[in-house]
């Protein structure tokens, strides 16, 4: 009798345990974005289509959490050589967790403010807060043509790479063209 009661208790425990959701260390978009807070350095690269090779300029980026779990500031300084000097781009980002979107306003001296809203998702193969892939997409324009823009950010420990691609909507092709990429390494909190 005791053996059957123990078996029944074990089955109830197993059933209760399997009914509860399993915890996963894969981050959601909020956690992935929060993991980017800090100081980063690296390179902004452009693909030269005629030479079929990458060219890059140094970049330093600070990502600052605004304390509400949704708003971040990104300040990037690009060294564009001796003629132009340092170019600063400041971006304000507001993440809407319910809609899975991030609204972005980009400020750069001498240019009009750019405002876009991206749909955002985390790749299901993401492992944890420092190993993930995030994809952001929006309809906008590129090179004065209507396009879908896609930013794919891959975090691998203290390294982050964001690849910008475009698919022009005014042609009959469904083809992603690489525009640029940013490769960064964490240098501080």
mmCIF file of C-alpha atoms in Angstrom:
data_model
loop_
_atom_site.group_PDB
_atom_site.id
_atom_site.type_symbol
_atom_site.label_atom_id
_atom_site.label_comp_id
_atom_site.label_asym_id
_atom_site.label_seq_id
_atom_site.Cartn_x
_atom_site.Cartn_y
_atom_site.Cartn_z
ATOM 1 C CA UNK A 1 0.000 0.000 0.000
ATOM 2 C CA UNK A 2 2.786 2.399 0.937
ATOM 3 C CA UNK A 3 4.516 1.597 -2.365
ATOM 4 C CA UNK A 4 1.344 2.486 -4.369
ATOM 5 C CA UNK A 5 0.874 5.737 -2.432
ATOM 6 C CA UNK A 6 4.500 6.656 -3.129
ATOM 7 C CA UNK A 7 4.042 5.817 -6.830
ATOM 8 C CA UNK A 8 0.829 7.903 -6.997
ATOM 9 C CA UNK A 9 2.579 10.830 -5.254
ATOM 10 C CA UNK A 10 5.474 10.552 -7.721
ATOM 11 C CA UNK A 11 3.088 10.605 -10.698
ATOM 12 C CA UNK A 12 1.286 13.664 -9.323
ATOM 13 C CA UNK A 13 4.641 15.420 -8.799
ATOM 14 C CA UNK A 14 5.782 14.597 -12.340
ATOM 15 C CA UNK A 15 2.451 15.774 -13.793
ATOM 16 C CA UNK A 16 2.583 19.036 -11.852
ATOM 17 C CA UNK A 17 6.184 19.650 -12.861
ATOM 18 C CA UNK A 18 5.498 19.015 -16.539
ATOM 19 C CA UNK A 19 2.435 21.295 -16.492
ATOM 20 C CA UNK A 20 4.518 24.256 -15.333
ATOM 21 C CA UNK A 21 6.286 26.269 -17.993
ATOM 22 C CA UNK A 22 9.964 25.519 -18.377
ATOM 23 C CA UNK A 23 12.295 28.402 -17.751
ATOM 24 C CA UNK A 24 14.486 29.394 -20.640
ATOM 25 C CA UNK A 25 17.586 31.517 -20.546
ATOM 26 C CA UNK A 26 16.829 32.846 -24.055
ATOM 27 C CA UNK A 27 16.198 36.581 -23.758
ATOM 28 C CA UNK A 28 13.122 38.444 -24.897
ATOM 29 C CA UNK A 29 13.565 41.714 -26.818
ATOM 30 C CA UNK A 30 13.559 43.787 -23.617
ATOM 31 C CA UNK A 31 16.394 41.740 -22.083
ATOM 32 C CA UNK A 32 18.390 41.608 -25.324
ATOM 33 C CA UNK A 33 18.168 45.383 -25.742
ATOM 34 C CA UNK A 34 19.093 45.954 -22.083
ATOM 35 C CA UNK A 35 22.191 43.788 -22.516
ATOM 36 C CA UNK A 36 23.575 46.355 -24.974
ATOM 37 C CA UNK A 37 23.871 49.127 -22.371
ATOM 38 C CA UNK A 38 27.488 50.212 -22.074
ATOM 39 C CA UNK A 39 30.430 51.424 -24.141
ATOM 40 C CA UNK A 40 31.433 49.812 -27.416
ATOM 41 C CA UNK A 41 34.115 50.397 -30.054
ATOM 42 C CA UNK A 42 34.618 49.034 -33.516
ATOM 43 C CA UNK A 43 33.977 49.771 -37.143
ATOM 44 C CA UNK A 44 31.182 50.897 -39.425
ATOM 45 C CA UNK A 45 31.720 49.040 -42.697
ATOM 46 C CA UNK A 46 30.419 49.767 -46.174
ATOM 47 C CA UNK A 47 30.381 47.257 -48.983
ATOM 48 C CA UNK A 48 31.922 48.694 -52.150
ATOM 49 C CA UNK A 49 29.949 46.880 -54.832
ATOM 50 C CA UNK A 50 32.411 47.649 -57.652
ATOM 51 C CA UNK A 51 35.403 46.336 -55.712
ATOM 52 C CA UNK A 52 33.328 43.689 -53.885
ATOM 53 C CA UNK A 53 35.078 44.398 -50.599
ATOM 54 C CA UNK A 54 34.382 46.094 -47.288
ATOM 55 C CA UNK A 55 35.710 49.512 -46.282
ATOM 56 C CA UNK A 56 35.373 50.759 -42.727
ATOM 57 C CA UNK A 57 35.644 53.740 -40.445
ATOM 58 C CA UNK A 58 36.215 53.637 -36.675
ATOM 59 C CA UNK A 59 33.214 54.118 -34.392
ATOM 60 C CA UNK A 60 32.680 54.536 -30.649
ATOM 61 C CA UNK A 61 29.171 53.959 -29.284
ATOM 62 C CA UNK A 62 27.597 54.502 -25.869
ATOM 63 C CA UNK A 63 24.192 52.977 -25.165
ATOM 64 C CA UNK A 64 22.436 54.505 -22.185
ATOM 65 C CA UNK A 65 19.369 53.076 -20.448
ATOM 66 C CA UNK A 66 16.897 55.773 -19.457
ATOM 67 C CA UNK A 67 15.616 53.783 -16.470
ATOM 68 C CA UNK A 68 12.088 52.943 -17.621
ATOM 69 C CA UNK A 69 12.818 49.609 -19.321
ATOM 70 C CA UNK A 70 11.747 51.023 -22.688
ATOM 71 C CA UNK A 71 13.793 54.117 -23.570
ATOM 72 C CA UNK A 72 17.449 54.126 -24.580
ATOM 73 C CA UNK A 73 19.879 56.624 -26.046
ATOM 74 C CA UNK A 74 22.584 55.566 -28.465
ATOM 75 C CA UNK A 75 25.416 58.049 -29.105
ATOM 76 C CA UNK A 76 27.868 57.095 -31.838
ATOM 77 C CA UNK A 77 30.967 58.986 -32.938
ATOM 78 C CA UNK A 78 32.338 58.024 -36.357
ATOM 79 C CA UNK A 79 35.820 59.094 -37.417
ATOM 80 C CA UNK A 80 35.248 60.056 -41.056
ATOM 81 C CA UNK A 81 38.852 61.036 -41.774
ATOM 82 C CA UNK A 82 40.861 64.281 -41.681
ATOM 83 C CA UNK A 83 38.593 66.280 -44.025
ATOM 84 C CA UNK A 84 35.299 65.568 -42.228
ATOM 85 C CA UNK A 85 36.439 64.617 -38.731
ATOM 86 C CA UNK A 86 34.165 63.139 -36.082
ATOM 87 C CA UNK A 87 30.514 62.693 -37.029
ATOM 88 C CA UNK A 88 28.104 62.264 -34.109
ATOM 89 C CA UNK A 89 24.809 60.432 -34.525
ATOM 90 C CA UNK A 90 22.439 60.406 -31.545
ATOM 91 C CA UNK A 91 19.494 58.034 -31.565
ATOM 92 C CA UNK A 92 16.559 57.916 -29.163
ATOM 93 C CA UNK A 93 14.776 54.548 -29.046
ATOM 94 C CA UNK A 94 11.415 53.682 -27.469
ATOM 95 C CA UNK A 95 10.536 49.977 -27.234
ATOM 96 C CA UNK A 96 6.885 48.899 -27.058
ATOM 97 C CA UNK A 97 6.916 45.407 -25.545
ATOM 98 C CA UNK A 98 3.220 44.753 -26.252
ATOM 99 C CA UNK A 99 3.476 45.656 -29.945
ATOM 100 C CA UNK A 100 7.022 44.254 -30.391
ATOM 101 C CA UNK A 101 8.116 47.504 -32.032
ATOM 102 C CA UNK A 102 10.855 50.027 -31.467
ATOM 103 C CA UNK A 103 10.428 53.654 -32.545
ATOM 104 C CA UNK A 104 13.699 55.338 -33.454
ATOM 105 C CA UNK A 105 14.525 59.037 -33.898
ATOM 106 C CA UNK A 106 17.978 59.725 -35.324
ATOM 107 C CA UNK A 107 19.710 63.106 -35.016
ATOM 108 C CA UNK A 108 22.768 64.128 -37.027
ATOM 109 C CA UNK A 109 24.114 67.652 -37.544
ATOM 110 C CA UNK A 110 23.259 69.028 -40.965
ATOM 111 C CA UNK A 111 20.538 66.445 -41.694
ATOM 112 C CA UNK A 112 16.808 66.221 -41.115
ATOM 113 C CA UNK A 113 15.676 64.092 -38.184
ATOM 114 C CA UNK A 114 14.794 60.547 -39.237
ATOM 115 C CA UNK A 115 11.920 58.780 -37.464
ATOM 116 C CA UNK A 116 11.052 55.125 -38.066
ATOM 117 C CA UNK A 117 9.259 52.302 -36.303
ATOM 118 C CA UNK A 118 10.615 48.783 -36.657
ATOM 119 C CA UNK A 119 8.892 45.473 -35.937
ATOM 120 C CA UNK A 120 11.286 43.587 -33.686
ATOM 121 C CA UNK A 121 11.779 39.892 -32.934
ATOM 122 C CA UNK A 122 14.319 37.654 -31.280
ATOM 123 C CA UNK A 123 15.459 34.623 -33.245
ATOM 124 C CA UNK A 124 14.225 31.413 -31.552
ATOM 125 C CA UNK A 125 17.777 30.013 -31.599
ATOM 126 C CA UNK A 126 19.005 32.701 -29.191
ATOM 127 C CA UNK A 127 20.609 31.193 -26.096
ATOM 128 C CA UNK A 128 21.017 33.788 -23.358
ATOM 129 C CA UNK A 129 21.529 37.490 -22.588
ATOM 130 C CA UNK A 130 24.883 37.598 -24.389
ATOM 131 C CA UNK A 131 24.219 35.170 -27.259
ATOM 132 C CA UNK A 132 21.230 36.175 -29.362
ATOM 133 C CA UNK A 133 20.013 37.399 -32.731
ATOM 134 C CA UNK A 134 17.496 40.229 -33.086
ATOM 135 C CA UNK A 135 15.795 41.220 -36.358
ATOM 136 C CA UNK A 136 14.177 44.635 -36.939
ATOM 137 C CA UNK A 137 12.184 45.423 -40.111
ATOM 138 C CA UNK A 138 10.314 48.450 -41.437
ATOM 139 C CA UNK A 139 8.984 49.899 -44.660
ATOM 140 C CA UNK A 140 10.779 53.134 -45.556
ATOM 141 C CA UNK A 141 12.938 54.445 -48.354
ATOM 142 C CA UNK A 142 16.546 53.913 -49.287
ATOM 143 C CA UNK A 143 18.378 55.713 -52.080
ATOM 144 C CA UNK A 144 15.095 57.619 -52.701
ATOM 145 C CA UNK A 145 13.305 54.331 -53.458
ATOM 146 C CA UNK A 146 10.593 52.558 -51.424
ATOM 147 C CA UNK A 147 12.112 49.624 -49.576
ATOM 148 C CA UNK A 148 11.886 47.208 -46.710
ATOM 149 C CA UNK A 149 14.815 47.793 -44.350
ATOM 150 C CA UNK A 150 16.125 44.946 -42.216
ATOM 151 C CA UNK A 151 18.611 45.239 -39.356
ATOM 152 C CA UNK A 152 19.975 41.933 -38.066
ATOM 153 C CA UNK A 153 21.929 42.239 -34.820
ATOM 154 C CA UNK A 154 23.939 39.266 -33.571
ATOM 155 C CA UNK A 155 25.402 39.370 -30.076
ATOM 156 C CA UNK A 156 28.145 36.851 -29.298
ATOM 157 C CA UNK A 157 29.530 37.568 -25.850
ATOM 158 C CA UNK A 158 31.318 40.919 -25.889
ATOM 159 C CA UNK A 159 30.944 41.287 -29.657
ATOM 160 C CA UNK A 160 27.946 42.686 -31.563
ATOM 161 C CA UNK A 161 27.409 42.913 -35.300
ATOM 162 C CA UNK A 162 24.487 44.693 -36.977
ATOM 163 C CA UNK A 163 23.934 44.127 -40.684
ATOM 164 C CA UNK A 164 21.671 46.540 -42.601
ATOM 165 C CA UNK A 165 19.968 45.148 -45.695
ATOM 166 C CA UNK A 166 17.355 46.575 -48.078
ATOM 167 C CA UNK A 167 14.818 45.028 -50.419
ATOM 168 C CA UNK A 168 13.536 47.583 -52.929
ATOM 169 C CA UNK A 169 9.772 47.504 -53.425
ATOM 170 C CA UNK A 170 9.658 49.217 -56.828
ATOM 171 C CA UNK A 171 10.974 46.240 -58.765
ATOM 172 C CA UNK A 172 9.779 42.688 -59.350
ATOM 173 C CA UNK A 173 12.601 41.118 -57.348
ATOM 174 C CA UNK A 174 12.627 39.940 -53.778
ATOM 175 C CA UNK A 175 16.304 40.499 -53.134
ATOM 176 C CA UNK A 176 18.123 41.681 -50.016
ATOM 177 C CA UNK A 177 21.073 43.979 -50.721
ATOM 178 C CA UNK A 178 23.662 44.616 -48.029
ATOM 179 C CA UNK A 179 24.048 48.326 -47.192
ATOM 180 C CA UNK A 180 26.428 48.403 -44.243
ATOM 181 C CA UNK A 181 27.432 46.676 -41.036
ATOM 182 C CA UNK A 182 28.626 47.750 -37.640
ATOM 183 C CA UNK A 183 31.001 45.499 -35.693
ATOM 184 C CA UNK A 184 31.488 46.457 -32.060
ATOM 185 C CA UNK A 185 33.351 45.105 -29.030
ATOM 186 C CA UNK A 186 32.318 45.974 -25.461
ATOM 187 C CA UNK A 187 34.896 48.214 -23.786
ATOM 188 C CA UNK A 188 33.043 49.169 -20.604
ATOM 189 C CA UNK A 189 29.778 49.531 -18.740
#
